[in-house]
Coordinates of C-alpha atoms in Angstrom, one line a residue:
M1 CA -74.2 -72.8 -38.1
P2 CA -75.3 -68.8 -37.9
A3 CA -72.7 -66.5 -36.7
T4 CA -72.4 -66.2 -33.1
Q5 CA -73.4 -62.5 -32.0
P6 CA -71.7 -60.9 -28.7
T7 CA -74.5 -60.9 -25.5
T8 CA -76.0 -58.4 -23.9
D9 CA -73.4 -57.5 -21.9
G10 CA -70.5 -57.3 -24.4
F11 CA -69.3 -60.9 -24.3
D12 CA -68.0 -62.1 -27.7
P13 CA -68.3 -65.9 -27.9
A14 CA -66.0 -66.5 -31.0
A15 CA -63.2 -63.5 -29.4
A16 CA -63.3 -65.9 -26.2
V17 CA -62.4 -69.3 -27.7
R18 CA -59.7 -67.7 -30.0
R19 CA -58.1 -66.5 -26.7
L20 CA -58.3 -69.5 -25.1
I21 CA -56.6 -71.4 -28.2
R22 CA -54.0 -69.0 -28.4
E23 CA -53.1 -68.8 -24.8
A24 CA -53.8 -72.8 -24.0
R25 CA -50.3 -74.6 -24.1
M26 CA -51.9 -77.8 -22.9
G27 CA -55.0 -79.9 -23.5
A28 CA -56.9 -83.1 -24.0
L29 CA -57.1 -85.0 -27.1
A30 CA -59.8 -87.1 -27.8
T31 CA -59.2 -89.9 -30.6
L32 CA -61.6 -93.1 -31.4
D33 CA -60.0 -96.3 -30.7
E34 CA -59.9 -98.8 -32.8
D35 CA -63.0 -100.3 -31.0
G36 CA -64.9 -97.0 -31.8
G37 CA -64.8 -95.7 -28.0
P38 CA -63.2 -93.0 -26.9
Y39 CA -59.7 -92.4 -26.0
V40 CA -58.2 -89.2 -24.2
S41 CA -54.4 -88.2 -23.6
L42 CA -52.9 -84.8 -22.5
V43 CA -51.0 -83.3 -25.4
Q44 CA -48.8 -80.0 -25.7
F45 CA -49.8 -77.9 -28.5
A46 CA -49.3 -74.3 -30.4
T47 CA -50.8 -72.2 -33.0
L48 CA -50.6 -71.7 -36.5
P49 CA -50.8 -68.2 -37.9
D50 CA -54.3 -68.8 -38.9
G51 CA -55.1 -69.9 -35.4
A52 CA -55.1 -73.7 -36.0
P53 CA -53.8 -75.7 -33.3
V54 CA -50.8 -77.7 -34.3
L55 CA -49.5 -80.7 -32.3
L56 CA -46.2 -82.5 -32.1
L57 CA -47.1 -86.6 -32.4
S58 CA -45.1 -89.6 -32.0
G59 CA -45.7 -91.9 -34.3
L60 CA -45.5 -94.4 -31.8
A61 CA -48.4 -93.0 -29.4
R62 CA -51.9 -94.5 -29.0
H63 CA -53.6 -91.4 -29.9
T64 CA -51.4 -91.3 -33.1
R65 CA -52.6 -95.0 -34.2
N66 CA -55.9 -93.9 -33.9
L67 CA -56.0 -90.9 -35.9
Q68 CA -54.4 -92.5 -38.5
R69 CA -57.6 -94.3 -39.0
E70 CA -60.2 -91.8 -38.0
Q71 CA -59.4 -87.9 -38.8
R72 CA -62.0 -86.7 -35.9
V73 CA -60.8 -85.3 -33.0
S74 CA -61.7 -83.0 -30.0
L75 CA -59.1 -80.8 -28.2
L76 CA -60.1 -79.5 -24.6
V77 CA -58.6 -76.6 -23.9
D78 CA -59.2 -74.5 -20.7
E79 CA -58.6 -71.2 -18.9
R80 CA -56.0 -71.9 -15.7
R81 CA -57.2 -70.6 -12.4
L82 CA -55.9 -70.7 -9.1
G83 CA -58.8 -72.3 -6.7
D84 CA -61.8 -73.2 -8.5
E85 CA -60.8 -74.6 -11.6
L86 CA -64.3 -74.6 -13.1
Q87 CA -64.6 -71.0 -12.8
G88 CA -62.1 -70.5 -15.5
A89 CA -63.5 -70.8 -19.2
R90 CA -63.4 -74.0 -21.2
A91 CA -63.9 -74.9 -24.7
S92 CA -64.4 -78.3 -26.7
L93 CA -62.7 -77.8 -30.5
M94 CA -64.2 -80.3 -32.7
G95 CA -62.6 -80.7 -36.1
R96 CA -60.5 -82.8 -38.1
I97 CA -56.3 -83.6 -37.8
T98 CA -53.7 -84.1 -40.5
R99 CA -49.9 -84.2 -40.8
L100 CA -48.4 -81.8 -42.3
T101 CA -46.1 -82.6 -45.4
E102 CA -45.3 -79.4 -46.9
T103 CA -41.6 -78.2 -46.2
G104 CA -42.9 -74.4 -45.5
E105 CA -45.5 -75.6 -43.1
I106 CA -43.4 -77.8 -41.0
E107 CA -40.9 -75.0 -40.6
T108 CA -43.7 -72.5 -39.5
A109 CA -45.2 -75.4 -37.3
R110 CA -41.7 -76.3 -35.6
R111 CA -40.4 -72.4 -35.2
R112 CA -43.8 -71.7 -33.3
F113 CA -44.3 -74.8 -31.5
L114 CA -40.9 -74.7 -29.9
A115 CA -41.3 -71.1 -29.1
R116 CA -43.9 -72.2 -26.7
H117 CA -42.3 -75.8 -25.7
P118 CA -38.7 -75.2 -26.0
D119 CA -37.7 -78.7 -24.2
A120 CA -39.2 -80.3 -27.0
A121 CA -36.4 -79.4 -28.9
G122 CA -34.6 -82.3 -27.9
F123 CA -37.2 -84.8 -29.8
A124 CA -38.9 -82.7 -32.2
G125 CA -36.7 -84.0 -35.1
F126 CA -36.6 -87.7 -34.1
A127 CA -38.1 -89.9 -37.3
D128 CA -41.0 -91.0 -35.5
F129 CA -42.3 -87.4 -34.8
A130 CA -44.5 -85.2 -36.9
F131 CA -46.2 -82.1 -37.0
Y132 CA -50.4 -82.3 -36.9
R133 CA -52.4 -79.4 -37.7
V134 CA -56.2 -79.5 -36.3
A135 CA -58.6 -78.0 -39.0
L136 CA -61.6 -76.8 -36.4
D137 CA -65.4 -77.4 -37.5
S138 CA -66.9 -75.9 -34.2
A139 CA -66.3 -75.3 -30.6
H140 CA -68.3 -75.7 -27.5
L141 CA -68.0 -72.8 -25.2
V142 CA -68.4 -73.0 -21.9
A143 CA -67.6 -69.2 -19.8
G144 CA -70.1 -69.0 -16.9
F145 CA -74.0 -68.7 -16.6
G146 CA -75.6 -67.8 -19.4
R147 CA -72.2 -68.3 -21.6
I148 CA -72.6 -71.7 -22.9
M149 CA -72.5 -72.1 -26.7
D150 CA -71.5 -73.4 -29.7
V151 CA -69.1 -71.3 -32.2
D152 CA -68.5 -72.3 -35.7
G153 CA -64.9 -73.1 -37.0
A154 CA -64.9 -70.6 -39.5
E155 CA -65.4 -67.9 -36.7
L156 CA -62.3 -69.3 -35.2
T157 CA -60.0 -69.0 -38.2
T158 CA -57.3 -65.8 -38.7
P159 CA -57.6 -65.1 -42.8
V160 CA -54.1 -65.4 -43.7
A161 CA -54.2 -65.6 -47.8
D162 CA -53.3 -61.9 -47.8
A163 CA -50.9 -61.5 -45.4
G164 CA -48.0 -63.4 -47.2
E165 CA -45.9 -60.1 -46.2
L166 CA -46.7 -59.9 -42.6
L167 CA -46.0 -64.1 -42.2
A168 CA -43.1 -63.6 -44.1
A169 CA -41.3 -60.9 -41.8
E170 CA -43.0 -62.2 -38.5
S171 CA -39.6 -64.5 -37.2
G172 CA -37.4 -61.4 -37.8
A173 CA -39.8 -59.2 -36.1
I174 CA -40.0 -61.5 -33.5
A175 CA -36.1 -61.5 -32.7
H176 CA -35.9 -58.1 -33.2
M177 CA -38.6 -56.8 -30.8
N178 CA -37.1 -59.6 -28.2
E179 CA -33.8 -58.1 -28.7
D180 CA -34.1 -54.6 -28.8
H181 CA -37.6 -53.5 -27.7
R182 CA -38.1 -56.1 -24.3
D183 CA -39.1 -52.8 -22.5
A184 CA -42.4 -52.6 -24.8
I185 CA -42.8 -56.1 -24.7
Q186 CA -43.0 -56.0 -20.4
L187 CA -45.3 -52.7 -21.0
Y188 CA -47.6 -54.7 -23.1
A189 CA -48.0 -57.5 -20.6
L190 CA -48.6 -54.8 -17.7
H191 CA -50.4 -52.5 -18.9
L192 CA -52.9 -53.9 -21.9
V193 CA -53.3 -57.8 -20.9
G194 CA -53.1 -57.4 -17.1
A195 CA -50.5 -59.6 -16.6
G196 CA -48.0 -59.6 -13.8
P197 CA -44.1 -58.8 -13.9
A198 CA -42.0 -61.2 -15.7
D199 CA -39.4 -61.9 -18.4
W200 CA -42.2 -61.2 -21.1
R201 CA -41.3 -62.5 -24.8
I202 CA -43.3 -62.6 -28.1
V203 CA -43.5 -65.8 -29.5
G204 CA -46.1 -65.2 -32.3
I205 CA -47.1 -62.5 -34.7
D206 CA -50.4 -62.9 -36.6
P207 CA -53.0 -60.3 -38.6
D208 CA -55.2 -60.3 -35.7
G209 CA -52.6 -59.9 -32.6
C210 CA -49.4 -61.4 -31.0
D211 CA -49.0 -63.8 -28.4
L212 CA -46.6 -63.3 -25.4
M213 CA -44.9 -65.5 -23.0
A214 CA -43.3 -66.0 -19.7
G215 CA -42.2 -69.0 -18.7
T216 CA -45.1 -71.1 -19.2
D217 CA -47.6 -68.3 -19.0
A218 CA -49.0 -67.3 -22.4
R219 CA -51.2 -64.1 -23.3
R220 CA -52.9 -62.9 -26.0
L221 CA -52.4 -59.4 -27.4
P222 CA -54.9 -58.6 -29.7
F223 CA -54.3 -55.8 -32.5
P224 CA -56.8 -52.6 -32.5
R225 CA -57.1 -53.6 -36.4
R226 CA -56.0 -56.5 -38.9
V227 CA -52.7 -56.0 -39.8
T228 CA -51.0 -57.8 -43.3
T229 CA -48.0 -56.0 -44.1
A230 CA -44.5 -55.7 -42.3
R231 CA -45.1 -52.0 -42.1
A232 CA -48.6 -52.2 -40.9
M233 CA -47.4 -54.4 -38.0
R234 CA -44.5 -52.1 -36.8
E235 CA -47.1 -49.2 -36.9
V236 CA -49.5 -51.0 -34.3
L237 CA -46.7 -52.4 -32.2
V238 CA -45.4 -48.8 -31.7
E239 CA -49.2 -47.6 -31.3
L240 CA -49.8 -50.1 -28.5
A241 CA -46.4 -49.7 -26.6
N242 CA -47.5 -45.8 -26.6
K243 CA -50.9 -46.8 -25.4
A244 CA -49.5 -48.9 -23.0
R245 CA -47.5 -46.1 -21.2
T246 CA -50.7 -44.2 -20.8
T247 CA -52.8 -46.9 -19.3
T248 CA -53.0 -48.6 -16.5
I249 CA -54.9 -51.7 -15.6
D250 CA -55.0 -54.1 -12.3
S251 CA -52.8 -57.0 -12.6
P252 CA -54.2 -60.2 -11.2
Q253 CA -53.1 -60.6 -7.3

């Protein structure tokens, strides 16, 4: 599939899907039943540093039994809007789901998932629960008139092979920002992503940006450039804080 290009009005389909994935907390997971028919269930998910959705699933669930027979799945994510829900963007993500087995991957998935879904801490350690990663093959985006298109999975992935230093520093950097620089995080939310006043905190950092949350509301703050080291991350976070202090955008009503 050729790379999708921004439309004449500057709309970037791949960026729109990446934002939907990073900001969504819930999705409709479609698996194939034993008879080959479709089965859809509502699931919570988070994202790994490379942007792949990660799910915490019980081995007793029907969808988990289904994916053990057939790894192909679809995950529908949407932009929650008050009023007419169909006015918001949504994307059907197609890919293959696999259970995480490496200790490091599981620890990263657990930390990132529980940051978005703290109520899951009570059962995340149960023996019949496990983390599953969805490797994306493609997405079908519906984002309004003239904005219906397919996006290749390669365009939805954040490369992380060269970002080992950044990923190793992620957890400590998040704790530092949330404990010592909460004022800067509020500035990010209010003036750079257009969110309303709330108790915003950072829940994830990757080479392309960081994820902010307040309650159940998640927002994506893109970085102005790709970062792969702890120093570059600190520099861009300071830069964004300075930008936020001199920027005013309208908050949603």
